PDB file of C-alpha atoms in Angstrom:
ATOM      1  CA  UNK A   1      91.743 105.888 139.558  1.00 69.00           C
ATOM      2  CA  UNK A   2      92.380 103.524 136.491  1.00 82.00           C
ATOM      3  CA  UNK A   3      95.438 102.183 135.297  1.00 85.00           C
ATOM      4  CA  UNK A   4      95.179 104.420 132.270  1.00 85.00           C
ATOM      5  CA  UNK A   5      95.077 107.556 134.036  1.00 88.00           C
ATOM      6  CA  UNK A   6      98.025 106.587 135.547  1.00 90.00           C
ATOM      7  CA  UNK A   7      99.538 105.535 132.332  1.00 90.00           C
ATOM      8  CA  UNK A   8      98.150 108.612 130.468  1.00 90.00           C
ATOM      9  CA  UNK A   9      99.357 111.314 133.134  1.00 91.00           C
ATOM     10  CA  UNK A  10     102.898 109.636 133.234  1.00 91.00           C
ATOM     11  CA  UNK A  11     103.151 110.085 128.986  1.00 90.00           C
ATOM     12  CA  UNK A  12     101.615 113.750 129.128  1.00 91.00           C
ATOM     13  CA  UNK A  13     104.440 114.397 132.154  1.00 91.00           C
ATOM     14  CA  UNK A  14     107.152 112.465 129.689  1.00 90.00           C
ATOM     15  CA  UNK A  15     105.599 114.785 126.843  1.00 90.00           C
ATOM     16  CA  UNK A  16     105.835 117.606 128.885  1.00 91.00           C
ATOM     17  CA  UNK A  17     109.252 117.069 129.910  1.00 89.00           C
ATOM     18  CA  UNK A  18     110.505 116.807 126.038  1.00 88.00           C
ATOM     19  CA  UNK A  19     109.042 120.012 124.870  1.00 89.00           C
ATOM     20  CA  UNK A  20     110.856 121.556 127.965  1.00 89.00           C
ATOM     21  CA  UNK A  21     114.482 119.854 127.097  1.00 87.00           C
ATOM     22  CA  UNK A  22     113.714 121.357 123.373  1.00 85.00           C
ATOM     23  CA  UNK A  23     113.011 124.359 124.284  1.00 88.00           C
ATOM     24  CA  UNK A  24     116.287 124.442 126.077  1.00 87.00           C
ATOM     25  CA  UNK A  25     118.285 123.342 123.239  1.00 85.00           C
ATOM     26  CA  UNK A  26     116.830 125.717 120.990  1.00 86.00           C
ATOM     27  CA  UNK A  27     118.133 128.848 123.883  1.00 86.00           C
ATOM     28  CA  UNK A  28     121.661 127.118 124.249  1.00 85.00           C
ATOM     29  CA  UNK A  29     122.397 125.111 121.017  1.00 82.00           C
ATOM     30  CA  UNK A  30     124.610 127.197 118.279  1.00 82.00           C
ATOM     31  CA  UNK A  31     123.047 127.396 115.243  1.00 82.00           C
ATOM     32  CA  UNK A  32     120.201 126.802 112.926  1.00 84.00           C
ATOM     33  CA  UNK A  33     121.075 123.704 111.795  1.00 82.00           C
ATOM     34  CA  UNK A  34     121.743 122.265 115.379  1.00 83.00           C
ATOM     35  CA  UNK A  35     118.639 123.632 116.900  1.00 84.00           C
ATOM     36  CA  UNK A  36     116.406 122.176 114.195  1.00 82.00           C
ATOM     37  CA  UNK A  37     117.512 119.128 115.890  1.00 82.00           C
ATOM     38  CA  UNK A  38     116.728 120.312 119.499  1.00 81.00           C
ATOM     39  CA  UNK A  39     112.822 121.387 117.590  1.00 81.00           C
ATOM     40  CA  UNK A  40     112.359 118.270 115.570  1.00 79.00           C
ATOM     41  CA  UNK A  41     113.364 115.592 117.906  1.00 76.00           C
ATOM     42  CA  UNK A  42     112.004 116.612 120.590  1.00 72.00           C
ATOM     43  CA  UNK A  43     108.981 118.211 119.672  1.00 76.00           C
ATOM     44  CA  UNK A  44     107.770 115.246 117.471  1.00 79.00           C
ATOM     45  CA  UNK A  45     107.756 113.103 120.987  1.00 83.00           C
ATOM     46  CA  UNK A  46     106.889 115.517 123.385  1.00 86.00           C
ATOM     47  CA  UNK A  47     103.803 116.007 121.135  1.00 87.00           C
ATOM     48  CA  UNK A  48     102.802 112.238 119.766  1.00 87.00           C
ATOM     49  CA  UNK A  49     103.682 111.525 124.045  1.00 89.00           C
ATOM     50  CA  UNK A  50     100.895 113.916 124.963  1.00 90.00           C
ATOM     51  CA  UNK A  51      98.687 113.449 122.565  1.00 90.00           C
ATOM     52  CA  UNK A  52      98.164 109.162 123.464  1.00 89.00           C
ATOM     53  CA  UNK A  53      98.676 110.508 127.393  1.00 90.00           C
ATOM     54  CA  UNK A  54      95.064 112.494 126.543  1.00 90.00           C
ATOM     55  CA  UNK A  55      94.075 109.463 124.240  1.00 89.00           C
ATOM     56  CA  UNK A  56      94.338 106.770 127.070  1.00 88.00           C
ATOM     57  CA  UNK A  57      92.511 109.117 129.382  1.00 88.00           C
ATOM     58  CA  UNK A  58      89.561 109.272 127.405  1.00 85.00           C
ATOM     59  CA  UNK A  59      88.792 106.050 125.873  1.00 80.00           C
ATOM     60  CA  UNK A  60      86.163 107.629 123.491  1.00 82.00           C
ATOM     61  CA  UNK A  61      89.171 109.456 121.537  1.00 85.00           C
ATOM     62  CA  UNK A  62      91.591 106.830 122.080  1.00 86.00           C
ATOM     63  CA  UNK A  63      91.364 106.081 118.149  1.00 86.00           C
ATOM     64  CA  UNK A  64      91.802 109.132 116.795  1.00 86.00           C
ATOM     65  CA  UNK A  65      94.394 110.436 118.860  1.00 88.00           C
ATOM     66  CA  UNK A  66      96.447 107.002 117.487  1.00 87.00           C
ATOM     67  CA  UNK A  67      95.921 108.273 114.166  1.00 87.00           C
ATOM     68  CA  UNK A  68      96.839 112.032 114.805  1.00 87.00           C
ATOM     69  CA  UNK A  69     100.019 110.915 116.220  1.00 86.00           C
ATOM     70  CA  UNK A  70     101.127 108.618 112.994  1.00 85.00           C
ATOM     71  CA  UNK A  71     100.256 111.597 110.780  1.00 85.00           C
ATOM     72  CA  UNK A  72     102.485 113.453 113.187  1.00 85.00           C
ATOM     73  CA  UNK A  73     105.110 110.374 113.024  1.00 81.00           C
ATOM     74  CA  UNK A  74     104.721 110.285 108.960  1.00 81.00           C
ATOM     75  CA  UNK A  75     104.789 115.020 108.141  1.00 83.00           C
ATOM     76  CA  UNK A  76     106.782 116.280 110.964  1.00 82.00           C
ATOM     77  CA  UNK A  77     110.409 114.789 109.705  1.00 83.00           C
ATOM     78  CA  UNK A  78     109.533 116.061 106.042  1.00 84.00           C
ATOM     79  CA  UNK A  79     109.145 119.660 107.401  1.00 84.00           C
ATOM     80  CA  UNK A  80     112.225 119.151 109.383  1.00 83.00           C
ATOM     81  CA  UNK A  81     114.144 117.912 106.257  1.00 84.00           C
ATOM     82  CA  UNK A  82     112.535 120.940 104.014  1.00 86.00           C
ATOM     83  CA  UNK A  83     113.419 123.888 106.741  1.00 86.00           C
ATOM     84  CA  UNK A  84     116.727 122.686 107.205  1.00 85.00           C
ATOM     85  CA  UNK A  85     117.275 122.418 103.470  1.00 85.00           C
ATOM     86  CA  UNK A  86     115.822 125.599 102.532  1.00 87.00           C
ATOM     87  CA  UNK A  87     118.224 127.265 105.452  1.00 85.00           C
ATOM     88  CA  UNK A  88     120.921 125.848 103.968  1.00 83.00           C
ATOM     89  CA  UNK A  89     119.970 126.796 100.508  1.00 83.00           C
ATOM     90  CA  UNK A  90     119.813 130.692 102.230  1.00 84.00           C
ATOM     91  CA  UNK A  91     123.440 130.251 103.119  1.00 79.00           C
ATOM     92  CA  UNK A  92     122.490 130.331 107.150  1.00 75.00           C
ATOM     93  CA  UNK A  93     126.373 130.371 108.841  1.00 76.00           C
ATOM     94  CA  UNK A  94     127.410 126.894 110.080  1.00 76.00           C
ATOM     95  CA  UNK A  95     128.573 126.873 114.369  1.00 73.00           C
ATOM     96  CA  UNK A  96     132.793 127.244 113.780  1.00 69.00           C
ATOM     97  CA  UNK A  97     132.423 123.308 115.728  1.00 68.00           C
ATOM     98  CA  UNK A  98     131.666 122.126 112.534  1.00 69.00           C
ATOM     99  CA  UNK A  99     133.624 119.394 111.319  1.00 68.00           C
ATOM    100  CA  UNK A 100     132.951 118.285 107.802  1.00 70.00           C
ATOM    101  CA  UNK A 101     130.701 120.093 104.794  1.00 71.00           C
ATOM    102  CA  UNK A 102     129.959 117.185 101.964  1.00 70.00           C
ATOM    103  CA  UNK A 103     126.883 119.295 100.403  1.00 68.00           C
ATOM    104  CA  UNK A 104     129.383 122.537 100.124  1.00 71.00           C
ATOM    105  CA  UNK A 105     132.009 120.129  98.742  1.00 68.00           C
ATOM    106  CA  UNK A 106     129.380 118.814  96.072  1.00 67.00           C
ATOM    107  CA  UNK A 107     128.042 122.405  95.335  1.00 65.00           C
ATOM    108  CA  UNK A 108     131.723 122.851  94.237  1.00 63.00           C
ATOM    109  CA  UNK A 109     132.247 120.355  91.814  1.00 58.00           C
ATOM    110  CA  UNK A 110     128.926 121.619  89.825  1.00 53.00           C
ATOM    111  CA  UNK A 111     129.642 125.276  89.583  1.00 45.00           C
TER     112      UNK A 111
ATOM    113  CA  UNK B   1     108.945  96.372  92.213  1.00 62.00           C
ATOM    114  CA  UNK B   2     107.537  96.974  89.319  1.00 67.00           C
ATOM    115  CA  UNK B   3     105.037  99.460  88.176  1.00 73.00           C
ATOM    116  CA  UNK B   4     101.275  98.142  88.544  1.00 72.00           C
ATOM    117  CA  UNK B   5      98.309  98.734  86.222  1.00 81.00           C
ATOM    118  CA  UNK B   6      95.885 101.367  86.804  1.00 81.00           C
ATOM    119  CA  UNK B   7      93.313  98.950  88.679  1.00 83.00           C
ATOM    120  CA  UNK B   8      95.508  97.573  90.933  1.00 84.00           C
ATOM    121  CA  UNK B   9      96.184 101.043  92.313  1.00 84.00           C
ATOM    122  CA  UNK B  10      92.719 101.886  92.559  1.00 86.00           C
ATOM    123  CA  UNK B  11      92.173  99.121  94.578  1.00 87.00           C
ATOM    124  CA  UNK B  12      94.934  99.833  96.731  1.00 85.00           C
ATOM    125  CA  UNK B  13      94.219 103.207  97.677  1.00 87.00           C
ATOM    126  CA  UNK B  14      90.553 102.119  97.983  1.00 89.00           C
ATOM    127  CA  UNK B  15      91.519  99.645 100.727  1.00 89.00           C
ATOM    128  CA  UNK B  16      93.607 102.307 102.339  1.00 88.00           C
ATOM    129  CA  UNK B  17      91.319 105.005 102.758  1.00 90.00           C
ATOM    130  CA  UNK B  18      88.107 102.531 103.433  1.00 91.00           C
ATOM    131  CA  UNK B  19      90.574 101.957 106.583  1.00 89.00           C
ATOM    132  CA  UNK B  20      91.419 105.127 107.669  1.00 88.00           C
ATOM    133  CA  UNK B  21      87.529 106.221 107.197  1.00 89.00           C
ATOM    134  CA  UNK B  22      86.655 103.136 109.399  1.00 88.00           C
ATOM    135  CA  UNK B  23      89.473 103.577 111.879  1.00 86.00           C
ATOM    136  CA  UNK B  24      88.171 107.997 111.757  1.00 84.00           C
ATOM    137  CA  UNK B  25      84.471 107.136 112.251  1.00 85.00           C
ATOM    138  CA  UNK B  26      84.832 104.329 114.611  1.00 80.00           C
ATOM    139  CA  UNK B  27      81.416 103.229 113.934  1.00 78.00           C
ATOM    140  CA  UNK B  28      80.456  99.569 111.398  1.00 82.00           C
ATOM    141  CA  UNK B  29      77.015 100.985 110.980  1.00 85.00           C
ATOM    142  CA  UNK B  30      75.996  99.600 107.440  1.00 87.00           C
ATOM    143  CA  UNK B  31      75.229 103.490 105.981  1.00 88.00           C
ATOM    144  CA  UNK B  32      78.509 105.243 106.907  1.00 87.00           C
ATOM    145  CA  UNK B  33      80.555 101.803 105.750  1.00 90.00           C
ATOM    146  CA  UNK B  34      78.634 102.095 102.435  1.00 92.00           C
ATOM    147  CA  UNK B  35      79.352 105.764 102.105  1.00 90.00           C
ATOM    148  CA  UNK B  36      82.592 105.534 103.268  1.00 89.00           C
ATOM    149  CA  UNK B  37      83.339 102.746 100.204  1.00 91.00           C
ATOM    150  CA  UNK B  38      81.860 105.126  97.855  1.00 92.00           C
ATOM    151  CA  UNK B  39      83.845 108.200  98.696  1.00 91.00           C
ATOM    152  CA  UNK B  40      86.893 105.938  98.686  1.00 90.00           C
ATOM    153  CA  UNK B  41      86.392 104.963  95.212  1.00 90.00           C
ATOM    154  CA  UNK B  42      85.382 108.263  93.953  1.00 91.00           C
ATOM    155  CA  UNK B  43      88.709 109.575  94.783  1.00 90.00           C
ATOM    156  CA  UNK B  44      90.727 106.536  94.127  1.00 87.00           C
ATOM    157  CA  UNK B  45      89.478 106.165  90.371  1.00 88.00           C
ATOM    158  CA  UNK B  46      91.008 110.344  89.907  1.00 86.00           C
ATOM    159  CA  UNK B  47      94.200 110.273  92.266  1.00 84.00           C
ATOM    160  CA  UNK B  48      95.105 106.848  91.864  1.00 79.00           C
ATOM    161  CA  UNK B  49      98.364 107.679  89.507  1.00 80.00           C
ATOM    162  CA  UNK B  50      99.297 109.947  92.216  1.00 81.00           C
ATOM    163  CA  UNK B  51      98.729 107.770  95.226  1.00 79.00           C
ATOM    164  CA  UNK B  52     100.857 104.950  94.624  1.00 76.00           C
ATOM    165  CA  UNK B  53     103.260 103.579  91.602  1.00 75.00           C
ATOM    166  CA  UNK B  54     102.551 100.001  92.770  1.00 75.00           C
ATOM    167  CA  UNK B  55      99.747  99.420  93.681  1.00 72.00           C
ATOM    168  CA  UNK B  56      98.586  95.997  95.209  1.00 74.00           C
ATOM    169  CA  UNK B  57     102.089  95.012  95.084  1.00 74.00           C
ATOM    170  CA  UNK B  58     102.485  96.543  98.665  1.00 74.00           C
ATOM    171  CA  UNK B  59     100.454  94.201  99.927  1.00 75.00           C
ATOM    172  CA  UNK B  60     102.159  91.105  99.398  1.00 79.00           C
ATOM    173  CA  UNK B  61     102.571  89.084 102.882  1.00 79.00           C
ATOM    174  CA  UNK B  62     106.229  88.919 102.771  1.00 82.00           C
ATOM    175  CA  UNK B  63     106.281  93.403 102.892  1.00 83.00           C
ATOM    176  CA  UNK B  64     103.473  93.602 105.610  1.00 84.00           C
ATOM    177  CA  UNK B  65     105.419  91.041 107.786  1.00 85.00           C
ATOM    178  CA  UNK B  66     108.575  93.301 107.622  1.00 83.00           C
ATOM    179  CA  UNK B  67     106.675  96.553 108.079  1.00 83.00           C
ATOM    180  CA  UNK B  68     105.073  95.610 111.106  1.00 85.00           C
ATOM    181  CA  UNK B  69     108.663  94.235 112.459  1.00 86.00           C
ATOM    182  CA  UNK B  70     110.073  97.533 111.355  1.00 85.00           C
ATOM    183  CA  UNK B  71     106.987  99.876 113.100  1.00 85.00           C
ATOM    184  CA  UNK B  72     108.519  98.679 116.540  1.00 87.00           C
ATOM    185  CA  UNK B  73     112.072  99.160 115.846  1.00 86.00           C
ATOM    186  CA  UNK B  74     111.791 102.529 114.382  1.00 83.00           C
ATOM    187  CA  UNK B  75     109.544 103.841 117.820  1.00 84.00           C
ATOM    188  CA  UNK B  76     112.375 102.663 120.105  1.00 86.00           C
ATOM    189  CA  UNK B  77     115.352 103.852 117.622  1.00 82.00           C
ATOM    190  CA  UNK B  78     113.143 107.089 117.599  1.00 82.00           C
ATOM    191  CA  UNK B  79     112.784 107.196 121.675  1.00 84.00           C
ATOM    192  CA  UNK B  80     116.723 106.522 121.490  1.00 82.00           C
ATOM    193  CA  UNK B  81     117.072 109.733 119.359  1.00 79.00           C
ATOM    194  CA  UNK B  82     115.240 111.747 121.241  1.00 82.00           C
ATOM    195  CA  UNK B  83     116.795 110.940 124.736  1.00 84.00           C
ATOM    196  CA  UNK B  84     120.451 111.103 123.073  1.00 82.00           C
ATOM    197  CA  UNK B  85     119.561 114.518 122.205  1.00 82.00           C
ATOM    198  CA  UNK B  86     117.963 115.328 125.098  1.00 83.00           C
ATOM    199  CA  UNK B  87     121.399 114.715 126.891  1.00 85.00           C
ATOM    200  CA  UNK B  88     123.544 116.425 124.636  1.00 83.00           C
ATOM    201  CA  UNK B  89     121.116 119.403 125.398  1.00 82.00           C
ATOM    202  CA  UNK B  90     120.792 119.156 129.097  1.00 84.00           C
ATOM    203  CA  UNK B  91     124.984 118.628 129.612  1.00 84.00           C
ATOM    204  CA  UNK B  92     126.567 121.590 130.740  1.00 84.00           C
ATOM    205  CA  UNK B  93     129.332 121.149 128.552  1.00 81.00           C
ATOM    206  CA  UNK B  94     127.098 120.994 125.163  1.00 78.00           C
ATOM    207  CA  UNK B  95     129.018 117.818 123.844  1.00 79.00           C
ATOM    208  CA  UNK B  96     128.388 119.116 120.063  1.00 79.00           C
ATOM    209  CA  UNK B  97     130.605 117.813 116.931  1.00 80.00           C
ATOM    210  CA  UNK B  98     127.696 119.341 113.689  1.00 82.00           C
ATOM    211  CA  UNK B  99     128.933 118.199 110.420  1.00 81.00           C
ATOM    212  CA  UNK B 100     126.389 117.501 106.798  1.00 82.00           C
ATOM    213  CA  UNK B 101     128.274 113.798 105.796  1.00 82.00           C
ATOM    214  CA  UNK B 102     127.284 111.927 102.605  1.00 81.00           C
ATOM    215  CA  UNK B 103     125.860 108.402 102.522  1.00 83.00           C
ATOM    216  CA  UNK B 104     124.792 105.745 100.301  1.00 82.00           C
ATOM    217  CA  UNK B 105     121.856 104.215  99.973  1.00 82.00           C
ATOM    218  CA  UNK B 106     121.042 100.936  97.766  1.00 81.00           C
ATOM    219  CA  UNK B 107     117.048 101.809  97.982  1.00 80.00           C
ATOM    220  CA  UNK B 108     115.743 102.421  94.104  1.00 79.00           C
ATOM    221  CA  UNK B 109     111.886 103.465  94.711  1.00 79.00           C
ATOM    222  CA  UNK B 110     111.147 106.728  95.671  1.00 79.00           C
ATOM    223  CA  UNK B 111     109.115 105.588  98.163  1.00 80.00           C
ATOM    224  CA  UNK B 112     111.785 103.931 100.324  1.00 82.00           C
ATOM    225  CA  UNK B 113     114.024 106.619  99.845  1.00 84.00           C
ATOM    226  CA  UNK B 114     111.281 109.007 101.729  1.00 83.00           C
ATOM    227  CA  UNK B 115     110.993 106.289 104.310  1.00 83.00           C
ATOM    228  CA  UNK B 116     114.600 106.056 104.586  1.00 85.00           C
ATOM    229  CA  UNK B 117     114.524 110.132 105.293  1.00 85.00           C
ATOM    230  CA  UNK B 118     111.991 110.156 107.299  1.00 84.00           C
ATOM    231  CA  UNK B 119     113.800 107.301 109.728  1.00 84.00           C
ATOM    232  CA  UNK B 120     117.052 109.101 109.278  1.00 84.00           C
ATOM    233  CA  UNK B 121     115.725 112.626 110.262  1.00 84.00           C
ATOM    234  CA  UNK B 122     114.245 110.745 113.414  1.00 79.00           C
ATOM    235  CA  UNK B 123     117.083 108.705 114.425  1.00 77.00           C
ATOM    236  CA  UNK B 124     120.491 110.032 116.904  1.00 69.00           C
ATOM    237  CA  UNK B 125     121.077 113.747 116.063  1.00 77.00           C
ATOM    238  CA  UNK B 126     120.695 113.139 112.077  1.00 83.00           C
ATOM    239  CA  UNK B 127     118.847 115.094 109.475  1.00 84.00           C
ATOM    240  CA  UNK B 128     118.331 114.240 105.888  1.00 85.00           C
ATOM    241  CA  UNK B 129     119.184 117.152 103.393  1.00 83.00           C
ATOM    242  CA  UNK B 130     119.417 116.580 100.191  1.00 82.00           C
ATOM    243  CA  UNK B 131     118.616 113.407  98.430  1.00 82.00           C
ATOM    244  CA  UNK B 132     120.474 113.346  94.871  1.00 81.00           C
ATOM    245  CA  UNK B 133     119.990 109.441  93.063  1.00 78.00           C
ATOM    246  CA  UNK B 134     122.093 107.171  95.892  1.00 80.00           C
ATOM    247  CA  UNK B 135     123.518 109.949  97.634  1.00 82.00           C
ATOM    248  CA  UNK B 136     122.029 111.309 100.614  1.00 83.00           C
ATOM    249  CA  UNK B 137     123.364 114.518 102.585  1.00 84.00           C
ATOM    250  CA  UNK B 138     123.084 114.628 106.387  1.00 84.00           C
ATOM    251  CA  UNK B 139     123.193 116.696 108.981  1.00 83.00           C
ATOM    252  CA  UNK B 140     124.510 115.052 111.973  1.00 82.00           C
ATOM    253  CA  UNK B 141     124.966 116.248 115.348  1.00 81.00           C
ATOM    254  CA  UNK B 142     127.767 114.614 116.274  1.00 78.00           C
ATOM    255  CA  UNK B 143     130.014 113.014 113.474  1.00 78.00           C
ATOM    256  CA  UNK B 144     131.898 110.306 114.997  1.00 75.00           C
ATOM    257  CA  UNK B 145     132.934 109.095 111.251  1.00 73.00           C
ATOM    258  CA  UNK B 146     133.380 111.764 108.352  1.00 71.00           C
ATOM    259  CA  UNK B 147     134.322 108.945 105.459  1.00 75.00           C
ATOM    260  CA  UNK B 148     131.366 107.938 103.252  1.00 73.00           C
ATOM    261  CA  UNK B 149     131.618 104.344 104.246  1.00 75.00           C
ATOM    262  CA  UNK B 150     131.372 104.641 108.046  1.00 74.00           C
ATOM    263  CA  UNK B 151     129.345 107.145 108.253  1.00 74.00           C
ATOM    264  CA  UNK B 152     126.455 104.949 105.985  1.00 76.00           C
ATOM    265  CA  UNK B 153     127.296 101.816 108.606  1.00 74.00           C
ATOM    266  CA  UNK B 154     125.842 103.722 111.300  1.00 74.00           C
ATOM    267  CA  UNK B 155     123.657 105.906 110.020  1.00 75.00           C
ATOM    268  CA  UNK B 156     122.033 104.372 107.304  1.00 77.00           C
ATOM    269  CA  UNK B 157     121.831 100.480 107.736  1.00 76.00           C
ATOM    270  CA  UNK B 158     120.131  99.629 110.591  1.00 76.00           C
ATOM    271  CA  UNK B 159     117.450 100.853 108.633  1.00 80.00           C
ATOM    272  CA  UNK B 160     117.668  99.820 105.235  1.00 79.00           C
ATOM    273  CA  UNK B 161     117.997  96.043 105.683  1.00 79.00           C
ATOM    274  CA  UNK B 162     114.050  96.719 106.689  1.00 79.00           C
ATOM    275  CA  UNK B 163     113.682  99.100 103.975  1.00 79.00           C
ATOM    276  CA  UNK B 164     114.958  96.659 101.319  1.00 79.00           C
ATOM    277  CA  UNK B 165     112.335  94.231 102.310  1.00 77.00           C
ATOM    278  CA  UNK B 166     109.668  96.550 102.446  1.00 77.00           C
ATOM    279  CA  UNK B 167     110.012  98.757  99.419  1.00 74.00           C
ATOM    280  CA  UNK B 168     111.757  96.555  96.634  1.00 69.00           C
TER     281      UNK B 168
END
């Protein structure tokens, strides 16, 4: 067994292991807004982790699996940034823990 | 940076796709680099407004010595993130403090202000929300600092002192 098998089951288990802690925080984390950032954090390693595990297993897809994981790297925080702001724009309630509002305070001043 | 002619950006985006066909086929064979030039140029010469408002001017040594500094930095601040909020998840008392804080960024281009985003939304429990001229909404997990001021210091510049060099 190769060094990159070795290398490439240790990233799928470290992969593995992220999508697990997001799923988690998506079942215990209050709100929306919070568990979007259970979702994109961990998802977006969990999945680029996986994805090079496979890559360094087999070398003839090594390339391409560098490349999906930067288009992962480069689209996954713009969906992030476009649910949460679309939620936001739905009025989704914020957790009562919340501490400080600036967009509501802006929203203010304009109306 | 200022705005570059129409044939510097065709030229740009021709380089960058000719790359990503090359590094997509993985093969040098003479016909599919040929082809590959010739599809890149076909759609460079109609999207090349689109593509880029610079053009060649990304290229300059100085940007592409900072970007591939910053391409490092920004995978470990992004395996920080993600283990930060991996503990926050995982400890039974859910140490949350949620809170959408304002920042300020200097970044003019549009482009850096995506790439400033797209690093904030992957960095420590932040997301970007709303970008409106040099203000930039976030939401942050926990908000050790609500004022505009400290809240940029640790959200926004380890990044931008990259972003400055890269994008202006």
């Amino acid at each position: 067994m190769g060094i990159n098998i070795i290398i490439g089951y240790i990233l799928m288990f470290i992969g593995a292991f992220f999508f697990l802690a997001s799923a988690i925080g998506l079942v215990r984390l209050p709100d929306l807004y919070t568990r979007m950032q259970a979702a994109t954090k961990a998802t977006t390693l969990g999945a680029i982790s996986s994805i090079l595990g496979i890559g360094l297993m087999k070398e003839e897809i090594l390339v391409k699996s560098i490349i999906l994981a930067v288009f992962i790297f480069l689209t996954a925080p713009i969906s992030g940034s476009a649910l949460i702001r679309a939620s936001y724009k739905a009025k989704s309630p914020l957790t009562d823990k919340t501490v400080v509002d600036r967009l509501k305070e802006k929203e203010g001043e304009t109306k | 940076m200022e705005k570059a002619n129409y044939l510097s950006r065709v030229i740009f985006e021709t380089i960058v796709l000719f790359l990503t066909w090359i590094l997509l086929t993985e093969s040098l064979a003479t016909s599919e680099l040929v082809f590959g030039l010739l599809i890149a140029v076909i759609i460079s010469l109609g999207t090349a407004n689109l593509f880029t408002e610079h053009g060649l001017a990304h290229l300059h040594p100085k940007r592409l010595f900072y970007l591939i500094i910053y391409i490092p930095y920004y995978i470990y601040q992004v395996i920080k993130a993600n283990v930060q909020v991996v503990i926050i998840v995982l400890s039974p008392s859910l140490p949350i403090k949620p809170g959408i804080v304002k920042v300020k960024t200097n970044l003019k281009t549009d482009v850096g202000k995506l790439a400033l985003a797209n690093s904030i939304t992957l960095t420590p429990g932040t997301i970007t929300m709303e970008i409106e001229g040099e203000d930039v909404y976030v939401h942050w997990i926990k908000v050790d600092d609500e004022s505009v001021e400290g809240a940029t210091q640790s959200i926004v510049s380890p990044f931008e002192k990259f972003l400055k060099e890269i994008f202006q």
